[in-house]
Amino acid sequence: MSSLPDLVNFERVALRYGRGPEVLSDATLDLPQGSFTFLTGPSGAGKSSLLKLCYLSLIPSRGLIRMFGRDSALLTNSERQAIKRRIGVVLQDFHLIDHLSVYENVALPLRVSGEPRASYNDDVVELLQWVGLGHRIQAYPPTLSGGEKQRCAIARAVIAKPDLLIADEPTGNVDPIIGRRLLRLFSEMNRMGATILIATHDTHLIDELDARVLRIENGKIFTGKPS
Amino acid sequence: MNAAPNSAQISGPAEAPLLPSRLRNARALWVVLIIMAMLAGCALLFARGSMRLSGDWQAQLSDTLTVQVMLESSEDWDAQTRRAGAALADAAPGADIELVSQEDAKALLRPWLGNASLPDDLPVPGLINLTGQNISAAQIQTALDGAGITANVDDNSRYADQLRGTARRLVGIGLGTLLLILIAGLSVNIFATRAGMTAQKDIIRVLVQVGASDKFIARLFVGQALRRGALGAAIGLSLATLLWMILSITNDWGALGWTGLGSGLKDLIWLLALGVIFALICAAAAGVTAARQLAYERKRL
């Protein structure tokens, strides 16, 4: 695994919001291609901020971030968006679009990249059935439970078969059975070559897989589970 | 788990628009756009009517000459005017010659001299109106001089110039008003797009997250504004058409209003073009505003 190039590489990265204290300081991280990594740490340690840097939603205050071998600071807007299309993101607050059906929400990344509906229709339906939303395909997000929203957000993140999947507490709102099923989905994606980074508090989830674990404490990244 | 619909059941209707079509406060925007389109339509119709009126006036004046016959005494007023009329009939055989009676000629002086009875020996010139095509004032003057009649031939050019100037100003007012309304329409759409982007920032955030380019997002706002502008223009311009039709029927506006099918149809084509321009302005304002706003937000990151 170590012989493969890094998909994400942080070198002494720091992040602060406005004039506040540094949320991350001298964070160094590498995610080799095809790796499966859990990111853990106490609330407020900077997990979500680190993930935002990984999916190019924030720019670091200092330090170097390489994404897919490219210095993120030198990316043009179109290159940045092209890289974003290679990243699937699952956020804690789901970010579903309320006036679009579950089907439309999940198909969104494919629609944005200009693919015709006929080419992805079957994939979207199949994936929704896999995540247990087959019966809610035409429902709208405001009518979904928290767990259903979570699964819809996950389906949207993986539908375009991203090279990198970033998930922030992806199993936080689902029951253990669905949680295990989602983990199997992530494992399957990883087996097919995707790089997975999951931020979670759930130690049971971490124990389910033999994957690398990073922990974040006081803005710094360490390897291994918390003691 | 209930029976899941198969993929064929899903692939029926067209894709839902990525931006919601019904927004809060959108009704107020519709009203503003419809009123602006209606005012723009009225301004265009006024400008077009003024152009028609000007053309009408020009045509009437260019075919008319007024001859002032300087009479030596008022006793033989009618005879001298008739002699001048005969000379004119020889000089311009196809023209329609109208001899103005002495009473009518005197009446023309009333605006200047008041309503008091005018003295009988007032030297009122004899007046003859000539109407016809291709009458040359110089030719008429030469013929009258040759017949020994002292007369001034007025081809109404000074009056025509004044009318032309007035008509030009009316057209200018109409087009100027139209331009101002279109600029206001542009501003309204810039404001509406900014407000729309603020209201839909969560959707934009998701679109950016799934890799939508600025161009893709701006195009969504362009499409929304184009539909809004086209529909607003259709309703507003239809109202303007209806209003102009009613005003043309109920008022004696002459060429300013619609006097027949021809002028109405030409104006409708112009209104159609205005509708297209109105919708394009809405779309362009939305596109440029959205692109600039997205670029600004990215810089702020």
Short mmCIF file of C-alpha atoms in Angstrom, two decimals:
data_model
loop_
_atom_site.label_atom_id
_atom_site.label_comp_id
_atom_site.label_asym_id
_atom_site.label_seq_id
_atom_site.Cartn_x
_atom_site.Cartn_y
_atom_site.Cartn_z
CA MET A 1 0.00 0.00 0.00
CA SER A 2 2.85 2.35 0.84
CA SER A 3 4.22 2.03 -2.70
CA LEU A 4 1.15 3.73 -4.09
CA PRO A 5 1.23 7.54 -4.42
CA ASP A 6 -0.51 9.67 -1.83
CA LEU A 7 -3.90 10.94 -2.84
CA VAL A 8 -3.85 13.48 -0.03
CA ASN A 9 -0.74 14.89 1.52
CA PHE A 10 -0.56 17.55 4.26
CA GLU A 11 2.78 19.09 5.22
CA ARG A 12 2.85 21.19 8.41
CA VAL A 13 -0.64 22.48 7.75
CA ALA A 14 -2.19 25.05 10.08
CA LEU A 15 -5.69 26.42 10.09
CA ARG A 16 -7.27 29.24 11.99
CA TYR A 17 -10.66 30.87 11.55
CA GLY A 18 -10.29 34.64 11.30
CA ARG A 19 -8.14 35.91 14.13
CA GLY A 20 -8.97 32.98 16.40
CA PRO A 21 -6.53 30.36 17.71
CA GLU A 22 -5.16 27.68 15.42
CA VAL A 23 -7.57 24.78 15.12
CA LEU A 24 -4.87 22.75 13.40
CA SER A 25 -1.19 23.36 13.80
CA ASP A 26 1.65 21.64 11.96
CA ALA A 27 -0.69 18.84 10.90
CA THR A 28 1.01 16.29 8.71
CA LEU A 29 -1.05 13.65 7.00
CA ASP A 30 -0.86 11.33 4.06
CA LEU A 31 -3.59 9.21 2.59
CA PRO A 32 -2.10 6.70 0.16
CA GLN A 33 -4.21 5.74 -2.79
CA GLY A 34 -6.50 2.84 -1.92
CA SER A 35 -6.09 3.27 1.85
CA PHE A 36 -8.84 3.06 4.45
CA THR A 37 -8.36 5.45 7.34
CA PHE A 38 -10.39 6.28 10.44
CA LEU A 39 -9.94 9.70 11.98
CA THR A 40 -10.93 10.00 15.58
CA GLY A 41 -10.53 12.39 18.46
CA PRO A 42 -12.56 14.36 20.98
CA SER A 43 -15.25 16.82 19.94
CA GLY A 44 -13.82 20.16 18.91
CA ALA A 45 -10.39 18.65 18.24
CA GLY A 46 -10.52 19.74 14.61
CA LYS A 47 -11.74 16.61 12.81
CA SER A 48 -14.33 18.43 10.72
CA SER A 49 -11.88 21.22 9.91
CA LEU A 50 -9.34 18.67 8.72
CA LEU A 51 -11.97 17.02 6.55
CA LYS A 52 -12.95 20.41 5.08
CA LEU A 53 -9.33 20.96 4.09
CA CYS A 54 -9.33 17.50 2.50
CA TYR A 55 -12.38 18.22 0.37
CA LEU A 56 -11.11 21.68 -0.58
CA SER A 57 -13.80 23.59 1.24
CA LEU A 58 -11.20 25.56 3.22
CA ILE A 59 -7.78 26.96 2.46
CA PRO A 60 -5.05 26.41 5.08
CA SER A 61 -3.58 29.39 6.94
CA ARG A 62 -0.14 27.93 6.23
CA GLY A 63 1.48 24.72 5.10
CA LEU A 64 1.17 22.67 1.95
CA ILE A 65 -1.70 20.46 0.84
CA ARG A 66 -1.34 18.20 -2.15
CA MET A 67 -4.46 16.66 -3.61
CA PHE A 68 -4.09 14.00 -6.27
CA GLY A 69 -0.47 15.08 -6.60
CA ARG A 70 -1.29 18.75 -7.15
CA ASP A 71 -0.51 21.65 -4.82
CA SER A 72 -4.00 22.80 -3.81
CA ALA A 73 -2.90 26.45 -3.60
CA LEU A 74 -2.01 26.44 -7.30
CA LEU A 75 -5.23 24.93 -8.58
CA THR A 76 -7.34 26.95 -10.95
CA ASN A 77 -11.04 27.09 -10.30
CA SER A 78 -11.84 24.51 -12.96
CA GLU A 79 -9.08 22.18 -11.69
CA ARG A 80 -10.41 22.57 -8.16
CA GLN A 81 -13.92 21.65 -9.29
CA ALA A 82 -12.58 18.73 -11.34
CA ILE A 83 -10.84 17.41 -8.21
CA LYS A 84 -14.00 17.93 -6.18
CA ARG A 85 -15.84 15.72 -8.64
CA ARG A 86 -13.39 12.95 -7.70
CA ILE A 87 -14.24 13.32 -4.00
CA GLY A 88 -17.40 12.03 -2.35
CA VAL A 89 -18.34 13.77 0.87
CA VAL A 90 -20.76 12.77 3.62
CA LEU A 91 -21.35 15.53 6.13
CA GLN A 92 -22.84 15.36 9.60
CA ASP A 93 -25.72 17.62 8.63
CA PHE A 94 -26.35 15.77 5.34
CA HIS A 95 -26.75 18.86 3.11
CA LEU A 96 -29.60 17.42 1.08
CA ILE A 97 -31.60 19.66 -1.25
CA ASP A 98 -35.14 19.80 0.09
CA HIS A 99 -37.02 20.37 -3.15
CA LEU A 100 -35.34 17.45 -4.91
CA SER A 101 -36.49 13.88 -4.38
CA VAL A 102 -34.21 11.26 -2.84
CA TYR A 103 -33.51 10.01 -6.37
CA GLU A 104 -32.61 13.51 -7.62
CA ASN A 105 -30.41 14.19 -4.60
CA VAL A 106 -28.45 10.99 -5.10
CA ALA A 107 -28.12 11.55 -8.86
CA LEU A 108 -26.88 15.12 -8.34
CA PRO A 109 -23.11 14.52 -8.80
CA LEU A 110 -23.78 12.69 -12.06
CA ARG A 111 -26.16 15.35 -13.27
CA VAL A 112 -23.63 18.08 -12.46
CA SER A 113 -20.95 16.28 -14.44
CA GLY A 114 -23.30 16.32 -17.42
CA GLU A 115 -24.17 12.64 -17.68
CA PRO A 116 -27.51 11.83 -19.33
CA ARG A 117 -30.15 10.48 -16.99
CA ALA A 118 -30.55 7.27 -18.95
CA SER A 119 -26.91 6.37 -18.28
CA TYR A 120 -27.19 6.46 -14.50
CA ASN A 121 -30.83 5.70 -13.80
CA ASP A 122 -30.33 2.01 -13.00
CA ASP A 123 -27.23 2.69 -10.88
CA VAL A 124 -29.07 5.24 -8.74
CA VAL A 125 -32.04 2.95 -8.15
CA GLU A 126 -29.78 -0.01 -7.36
CA LEU A 127 -27.69 1.99 -4.92
CA LEU A 128 -30.78 3.35 -3.17
CA GLN A 129 -32.06 -0.18 -2.75
CA TRP A 130 -28.67 -1.21 -1.37
CA VAL A 131 -28.72 1.51 1.29
CA GLY A 132 -32.29 0.59 2.22
CA LEU A 133 -34.01 3.55 0.58
CA GLY A 134 -35.61 1.64 -2.28
CA HIS A 135 -39.07 2.43 -0.97
CA ARG A 136 -38.26 6.15 -0.47
CA ILE A 137 -36.92 6.92 -3.93
CA GLN A 138 -39.54 9.56 -4.70
CA ALA A 139 -39.73 10.99 -1.18
CA TYR A 140 -38.42 14.45 -0.33
CA PRO A 141 -35.78 15.06 2.37
CA PRO A 142 -38.09 16.89 4.81
CA THR A 143 -40.14 13.68 5.08
CA LEU A 144 -37.11 11.46 5.81
CA SER A 145 -35.89 10.37 9.23
CA GLY A 146 -32.35 11.28 10.34
CA GLY A 147 -31.09 7.83 9.41
CA GLU A 148 -32.73 7.95 6.00
CA LYS A 149 -31.18 11.35 5.33
CA GLN A 150 -27.82 9.95 6.36
CA ARG A 151 -28.15 7.04 3.94
CA CYS A 152 -29.30 9.37 1.17
CA ALA A 153 -26.24 11.57 1.75
CA ILE A 154 -23.98 8.52 1.67
CA ALA A 155 -25.58 7.27 -1.53
CA ARG A 156 -25.00 10.70 -3.09
CA ALA A 157 -21.36 10.65 -1.99
CA VAL A 158 -20.65 7.27 -3.54
CA ILE A 159 -22.83 7.27 -6.66
CA ALA A 160 -20.15 8.80 -8.88
CA LYS A 161 -17.63 6.16 -7.69
CA PRO A 162 -15.25 8.76 -6.26
CA ASP A 163 -11.52 8.16 -5.93
CA LEU A 164 -11.66 9.59 -2.42
CA LEU A 165 -14.56 9.25 0.01
CA ILE A 166 -14.61 11.52 3.04
CA ALA A 167 -17.28 10.91 5.65
CA ASP A 168 -17.96 12.78 8.86
CA GLU A 169 -19.68 10.48 11.39
CA PRO A 170 -21.43 8.51 8.61
CA THR A 171 -23.10 6.04 10.94
CA GLY A 172 -24.05 8.50 13.65
CA ASN A 173 -27.76 8.45 12.90
CA VAL A 174 -28.36 4.89 11.77
CA ASP A 175 -29.09 1.67 13.64
CA PRO A 176 -26.25 -0.88 14.01
CA ILE A 177 -27.52 -3.14 11.21
CA ILE A 178 -27.65 -0.30 8.67
CA GLY A 179 -24.35 1.01 10.10
CA ARG A 180 -22.66 -2.33 9.36
CA ARG A 181 -24.21 -2.40 5.92
CA LEU A 182 -22.85 1.08 5.18
CA LEU A 183 -19.43 0.05 6.44
CA ARG A 184 -19.59 -2.90 4.07
CA LEU A 185 -20.36 -0.46 1.27
CA PHE A 186 -17.31 1.61 2.17
CA SER A 187 -15.15 -1.54 2.37
CA GLU A 188 -16.42 -2.65 -1.01
CA MET A 189 -15.58 0.75 -2.49
CA ASN A 190 -12.14 0.56 -0.91
CA ARG A 191 -11.65 -2.93 -2.32
CA MET A 192 -12.41 -1.47 -5.74
CA GLY A 193 -9.68 1.13 -5.31
CA ALA A 194 -11.28 4.11 -3.58
CA THR A 195 -9.46 5.85 -0.76
CA ILE A 196 -11.63 6.20 2.33
CA LEU A 197 -11.30 8.66 5.20
CA ILE A 198 -13.93 8.42 7.92
CA ALA A 199 -14.13 10.67 10.94
CA THR A 200 -15.93 8.96 13.79
CA HIS A 201 -16.30 8.68 17.54
CA ASP A 202 -17.66 5.18 17.20
CA THR A 203 -14.97 2.80 18.51
CA HIS A 204 -17.14 -0.23 17.57
CA LEU A 205 -17.10 0.95 13.98
CA ILE A 206 -13.31 1.30 14.13
CA ASP A 207 -13.01 -2.20 15.58
CA GLU A 208 -15.05 -3.67 12.73
CA LEU A 209 -12.22 -3.15 10.27
CA ASP A 210 -8.51 -3.61 10.29
CA ALA A 211 -7.82 -0.08 9.06
CA ARG A 212 -5.36 2.64 9.89
CA VAL A 213 -6.49 4.91 12.69
CA LEU A 214 -5.42 8.53 13.08
CA ARG A 215 -6.35 10.59 16.07
CA ILE A 216 -6.36 14.32 16.33
CA GLU A 217 -5.56 16.03 19.59
CA ASN A 218 -4.88 19.71 20.21
CA GLY A 219 -4.70 20.39 16.51
CA LYS A 220 -2.06 17.74 15.86
CA ILE A 221 -2.41 14.37 14.15
CA PHE A 222 -1.16 11.15 15.73
CA THR A 223 -1.27 7.56 14.57
CA GLY A 224 -3.20 4.95 16.56
CA LYS A 225 -6.35 4.78 18.63
CA PRO A 226 -6.74 6.98 21.67
CA SER A 227 -5.41 5.32 24.79
CA MET B 1 -39.53 -2.66 3.41
CA ASN B 2 -42.19 -1.76 0.84
CA ALA B 3 -41.91 -2.80 -2.76
CA ALA B 4 -39.35 -0.55 -4.41
CA PRO B 5 -40.17 1.10 -7.71
CA ASN B 6 -38.09 -0.19 -10.56
CA SER B 7 -35.87 2.07 -12.62
CA ALA B 8 -38.40 2.37 -15.44
CA GLN B 9 -40.86 3.92 -13.00
CA ILE B 10 -38.31 6.57 -12.01
CA SER B 11 -37.19 7.58 -15.46
CA GLY B 12 -40.48 9.09 -16.53
CA PRO B 13 -40.70 12.82 -15.87
CA ALA B 14 -38.11 15.41 -16.79
CA GLU B 15 -35.39 16.28 -14.29
CA ALA B 16 -36.52 18.61 -11.54
CA PRO B 17 -34.98 22.10 -11.70
CA LEU B 18 -31.99 22.38 -9.38
CA LEU B 19 -33.17 25.77 -8.17
CA PRO B 20 -36.66 25.85 -6.67
CA SER B 21 -39.11 27.53 -9.01
CA ARG B 22 -41.34 28.92 -6.26
CA LEU B 23 -39.51 31.17 -3.88
CA ARG B 24 -40.71 33.28 -1.03
CA ASN B 25 -41.05 36.93 -2.12
CA ALA B 26 -40.96 35.87 -5.77
CA ARG B 27 -44.52 37.14 -6.23
CA ALA B 28 -43.37 40.71 -5.54
CA LEU B 29 -40.62 40.28 -8.12
CA TRP B 30 -43.14 39.02 -10.67
CA VAL B 31 -45.32 42.07 -10.10
CA VAL B 32 -42.33 44.41 -10.53
CA LEU B 33 -41.22 42.67 -13.74
CA ILE B 34 -44.72 42.67 -15.22
CA ILE B 35 -45.19 46.38 -14.46
CA MET B 36 -41.76 47.20 -15.91
CA ALA B 37 -42.47 45.21 -19.05
CA MET B 38 -45.82 46.95 -19.38
CA LEU B 39 -44.26 50.40 -18.97
CA ALA B 40 -41.50 49.50 -21.43
CA GLY B 41 -44.16 48.36 -23.88
CA CYS B 42 -46.12 51.60 -23.49
CA ALA B 43 -42.93 53.66 -23.94
CA LEU B 44 -42.11 51.74 -27.12
CA LEU B 45 -45.64 52.14 -28.44
CA PHE B 46 -45.52 55.86 -27.64
CA ALA B 47 -42.20 56.23 -29.49
CA ARG B 48 -43.52 54.25 -32.45
CA GLY B 49 -46.75 56.26 -32.45
CA SER B 50 -44.76 59.52 -32.38
CA MET B 51 -42.74 58.36 -35.36
CA ARG B 52 -45.95 57.54 -37.21
CA LEU B 53 -47.49 60.86 -36.26
CA SER B 54 -44.41 62.72 -37.44
CA GLY B 55 -44.51 60.87 -40.75
CA ASP B 56 -48.19 61.64 -41.07
CA TRP B 57 -47.61 65.34 -40.45
CA GLN B 58 -44.68 65.45 -42.87
CA ALA B 59 -46.72 63.78 -45.58
CA GLN B 60 -49.61 66.17 -45.11
CA LEU B 61 -47.39 69.26 -45.16
CA SER B 62 -45.20 68.19 -48.04
CA ASP B 63 -48.27 67.96 -50.28
CA THR B 64 -49.62 71.37 -49.30
CA LEU B 65 -48.73 74.92 -50.31
CA THR B 66 -50.31 78.14 -49.06
CA VAL B 67 -50.35 81.15 -51.34
CA GLN B 68 -50.80 84.62 -49.83
CA VAL B 69 -52.06 87.02 -52.47
CA MET B 70 -51.22 90.64 -51.67
CA LEU B 71 -54.30 92.60 -52.66
CA GLU B 72 -54.20 96.28 -53.53
CA SER B 73 -57.69 97.04 -52.20
CA SER B 74 -60.39 95.11 -50.37
CA GLU B 75 -63.16 96.09 -52.82
CA ASP B 76 -62.14 93.57 -55.48
CA TRP B 77 -60.89 90.95 -52.97
CA ASP B 78 -62.81 87.99 -54.41
CA ALA B 79 -62.01 88.86 -58.01
CA GLN B 80 -58.30 89.22 -57.35
CA THR B 81 -58.19 85.97 -55.38
CA ARG B 82 -60.07 84.16 -58.17
CA ARG B 83 -57.58 85.55 -60.74
CA ALA B 84 -54.71 84.22 -58.67
CA GLY B 85 -56.55 80.90 -58.39
CA ALA B 86 -56.88 80.70 -62.16
CA ALA B 87 -53.16 81.41 -62.59
CA LEU B 88 -52.43 78.60 -60.11
CA ALA B 89 -54.72 76.20 -61.94
CA ASP B 90 -52.67 76.82 -65.07
CA ALA B 91 -49.36 76.45 -63.23
CA ALA B 92 -50.34 73.28 -61.34
CA PRO B 93 -53.07 71.56 -63.34
CA GLY B 94 -53.34 68.42 -61.15
CA ALA B 95 -53.50 70.27 -57.85
CA ASP B 96 -56.56 70.74 -55.70
CA ILE B 97 -57.06 74.49 -55.27
CA GLU B 98 -59.04 75.86 -52.35
CA LEU B 99 -59.81 79.58 -52.20
CA VAL B 100 -60.21 80.70 -48.60
CA SER B 101 -63.08 83.15 -48.20
CA GLN B 102 -62.42 86.63 -46.86
CA GLU B 103 -64.33 85.82 -43.68
CA ASP B 104 -62.24 82.73 -43.06
CA ALA B 105 -59.04 84.64 -43.82
CA LYS B 106 -60.03 87.27 -41.27
CA ALA B 107 -60.87 84.57 -38.76
CA LEU B 108 -57.27 83.37 -38.97
CA LEU B 109 -56.17 86.75 -37.61
CA ARG B 110 -58.34 86.49 -34.50
CA PRO B 111 -55.75 84.65 -32.39
CA TRP B 112 -53.48 87.66 -32.81
CA LEU B 113 -55.97 90.52 -32.95
CA GLY B 114 -58.65 89.29 -30.55
CA ASN B 115 -62.36 88.75 -30.98
CA ALA B 116 -63.28 92.38 -31.63
CA SER B 117 -64.89 93.00 -35.02
CA LEU B 118 -62.19 93.79 -37.53
CA PRO B 119 -62.40 96.92 -39.73
CA ASP B 120 -63.69 96.30 -43.26
CA ASP B 121 -60.71 98.00 -44.85
CA LEU B 122 -58.19 95.79 -43.06
CA PRO B 123 -55.77 94.61 -45.75
CA VAL B 124 -56.30 90.90 -45.31
CA PRO B 125 -54.31 88.92 -47.89
CA GLY B 126 -56.11 86.47 -50.09
CA LEU B 127 -55.38 82.87 -49.13
CA ILE B 128 -55.26 79.88 -51.45
CA ASN B 129 -54.43 76.35 -50.37
CA LEU B 130 -52.91 74.02 -52.94
CA THR B 131 -52.91 70.29 -52.31
CA GLY B 132 -51.28 67.82 -54.62
CA GLN B 133 -48.16 65.81 -55.20
CA ASN B 134 -44.92 67.21 -56.60
CA ILE B 135 -45.95 70.84 -56.51
CA SER B 136 -42.91 73.08 -56.71
CA ALA B 137 -43.11 76.32 -54.70
CA ALA B 138 -40.57 77.99 -57.01
CA GLN B 139 -42.55 77.03 -60.09
CA ILE B 140 -45.74 78.43 -58.58
CA GLN B 141 -43.97 81.65 -57.55
CA THR B 142 -42.63 82.11 -61.10
CA ALA B 143 -46.10 81.53 -62.59
CA LEU B 144 -47.69 84.09 -60.25
CA ASP B 145 -44.95 86.63 -60.91
CA GLY B 146 -45.43 86.07 -64.65
CA ALA B 147 -49.18 86.75 -64.27
CA GLY B 148 -48.40 90.02 -62.50
CA ILE B 149 -49.78 88.85 -59.17
CA THR B 150 -47.95 89.86 -56.04
CA ALA B 151 -47.97 86.79 -53.83
CA ASN B 152 -45.94 84.81 -51.31
CA VAL B 153 -45.77 81.06 -51.72
CA ASP B 154 -45.31 79.25 -48.46
CA ASP B 155 -44.36 75.57 -48.71
CA ASN B 156 -44.82 75.19 -44.90
CA SER B 157 -41.16 74.24 -44.55
CA ARG B 158 -40.71 76.32 -41.39
CA TYR B 159 -43.79 74.76 -39.81
CA ALA B 160 -42.66 71.32 -40.98
CA ASP B 161 -39.27 71.85 -39.35
CA GLN B 162 -40.94 72.75 -36.07
CA LEU B 163 -43.19 69.71 -36.28
CA ARG B 164 -40.23 67.52 -37.14
CA GLY B 165 -38.39 68.83 -34.09
CA THR B 166 -41.42 68.26 -31.86
CA ALA B 167 -41.89 64.75 -33.21
CA ARG B 168 -38.19 64.00 -32.69
CA ARG B 169 -38.48 65.14 -29.09
CA LEU B 170 -41.54 62.94 -28.55
CA VAL B 171 -39.74 59.94 -30.02
CA GLY B 172 -36.72 60.79 -27.85
CA ILE B 173 -38.90 60.94 -24.74
CA GLY B 174 -40.42 57.56 -25.59
CA LEU B 175 -37.11 55.86 -26.32
CA GLY B 176 -35.41 57.55 -23.35
CA THR B 177 -38.15 56.28 -21.06
CA LEU B 178 -37.81 52.83 -22.58
CA LEU B 179 -34.05 52.87 -21.98
CA LEU B 180 -34.52 53.96 -18.36
CA ILE B 181 -37.05 51.19 -17.77
CA LEU B 182 -34.68 48.61 -19.27
CA ILE B 183 -31.84 49.89 -17.04
CA ALA B 184 -34.17 49.65 -14.06
CA GLY B 185 -35.06 46.10 -15.18
CA LEU B 186 -31.36 45.26 -15.27
CA SER B 187 -30.89 46.61 -11.74
CA VAL B 188 -33.93 44.76 -10.42
CA ASN B 189 -32.56 41.51 -11.83
CA ILE B 190 -29.12 42.10 -10.35
CA PHE B 191 -30.74 42.68 -6.98
CA ALA B 192 -33.07 39.67 -7.38
CA THR B 193 -30.18 37.39 -8.34
CA ARG B 194 -28.14 38.47 -5.31
CA ALA B 195 -31.15 37.92 -3.07
CA GLY B 196 -31.81 34.57 -4.75
CA MET B 197 -28.22 33.47 -4.22
CA THR B 198 -28.41 34.38 -0.56
CA ALA B 199 -31.71 32.55 -0.16
CA GLN B 200 -30.33 29.49 -1.95
CA LYS B 201 -26.85 29.44 -0.46
CA ASP B 202 -27.37 25.95 0.96
CA ILE B 203 -28.17 24.60 -2.49
CA ILE B 204 -25.18 26.40 -3.98
CA ARG B 205 -22.95 24.94 -1.24
CA VAL B 206 -24.10 21.42 -2.13
CA LEU B 207 -23.62 22.06 -5.85
CA VAL B 208 -20.10 23.36 -5.26
CA GLN B 209 -19.42 20.34 -3.08
CA VAL B 210 -20.44 17.86 -5.76
CA GLY B 211 -18.17 19.62 -8.23
CA ALA B 212 -20.42 22.08 -10.06
CA SER B 213 -18.42 24.82 -11.75
CA ASP B 214 -19.27 28.51 -11.41
CA LYS B 215 -20.45 28.40 -15.01
CA PHE B 216 -22.84 25.54 -14.23
CA ILE B 217 -24.31 27.36 -11.22
CA ALA B 218 -24.51 30.70 -13.05
CA ARG B 219 -26.34 28.93 -15.87
CA LEU B 220 -29.01 27.79 -13.39
CA PHE B 221 -29.64 31.40 -12.40
CA VAL B 222 -29.59 32.46 -16.06
CA GLY B 223 -32.24 29.87 -16.89
CA GLN B 224 -34.37 30.93 -13.94
CA ALA B 225 -34.07 34.64 -14.84
CA LEU B 226 -34.72 33.95 -18.53
CA ARG B 227 -37.95 32.10 -17.73
CA ARG B 228 -38.96 34.82 -15.27
CA GLY B 229 -38.12 37.60 -17.75
CA ALA B 230 -39.85 35.91 -20.67
CA LEU B 231 -43.04 35.28 -18.72
CA GLY B 232 -42.96 38.75 -17.14
CA ALA B 233 -42.47 40.28 -20.60
CA ALA B 234 -45.26 38.18 -22.10
CA ILE B 235 -47.75 39.29 -19.45
CA GLY B 236 -46.56 42.92 -19.21
CA LEU B 237 -46.42 43.45 -22.96
CA SER B 238 -49.80 41.82 -23.44
CA LEU B 239 -51.21 44.30 -20.93
CA ALA B 240 -49.49 47.17 -22.78
CA THR B 241 -51.01 45.93 -26.06
CA LEU B 242 -54.46 45.75 -24.50
CA LEU B 243 -54.09 49.20 -22.98
CA TRP B 244 -52.93 50.73 -26.27
CA MET B 245 -55.77 49.06 -28.11
CA ILE B 246 -58.35 50.45 -25.69
CA LEU B 247 -56.79 53.93 -25.77
CA SER B 248 -56.65 53.89 -29.57
CA ILE B 249 -60.32 52.96 -29.78
CA THR B 250 -61.63 55.28 -27.08
CA ASN B 251 -59.47 58.35 -27.92
CA ASP B 252 -58.95 60.30 -31.11
CA TRP B 253 -55.18 59.91 -31.12
CA GLY B 254 -54.76 59.76 -34.87
CA ALA B 255 -51.53 58.13 -35.95
CA LEU B 256 -50.23 58.07 -32.34
CA GLY B 257 -52.58 55.18 -31.65
CA TRP B 258 -53.47 52.26 -33.87
CA THR B 259 -55.55 53.36 -36.82
CA GLY B 260 -55.55 50.04 -38.60
CA LEU B 261 -54.26 46.52 -38.78
CA GLY B 262 -51.00 47.53 -40.48
CA SER B 263 -49.71 49.86 -37.78
CA GLY B 264 -50.86 47.45 -35.05
CA LEU B 265 -49.10 44.46 -36.58
CA LYS B 266 -45.84 46.36 -37.04
CA ASP B 267 -45.98 47.49 -33.42
CA LEU B 268 -46.64 43.93 -32.28
CA ILE B 269 -43.48 42.77 -34.04
CA TRP B 270 -41.56 45.51 -32.22
CA LEU B 271 -43.16 44.46 -28.94
CA LEU B 272 -42.12 40.87 -29.59
CA ALA B 273 -38.53 42.05 -30.12
CA LEU B 274 -38.77 44.09 -26.92
CA GLY B 275 -39.97 40.98 -25.05
CA VAL B 276 -36.93 39.05 -26.27
CA ILE B 277 -34.62 41.93 -25.27
CA PHE B 278 -36.30 42.18 -21.86
CA ALA B 279 -35.85 38.44 -21.21
CA LEU B 280 -32.23 38.56 -22.42
CA ILE B 281 -31.49 41.51 -20.13
CA CYS B 282 -32.92 39.54 -17.19
CA ALA B 283 -30.81 36.51 -18.13
CA ALA B 284 -27.61 38.51 -18.72
CA ALA B 285 -27.99 40.37 -15.42
CA ALA B 286 -28.48 37.08 -13.58
CA GLY B 287 -25.55 35.37 -15.31
CA VAL B 288 -23.03 38.16 -14.73
CA THR B 289 -24.20 38.73 -11.14
CA ALA B 290 -24.09 35.03 -10.27
CA ALA B 291 -20.63 34.57 -11.79
CA ARG B 292 -19.25 37.62 -9.99
CA GLN B 293 -20.86 36.66 -6.70
CA LEU B 294 -19.45 33.11 -6.89
CA ALA B 295 -15.98 34.45 -7.69
CA TYR B 296 -16.26 36.87 -4.77
CA GLU B 297 -17.35 34.09 -2.39
CA ARG B 298 -14.43 31.95 -3.49
CA LYS B 299 -11.97 34.75 -2.81
CA ARG B 300 -13.48 35.20 0.64
CA LEU B 301 -12.86 31.53 1.45
#
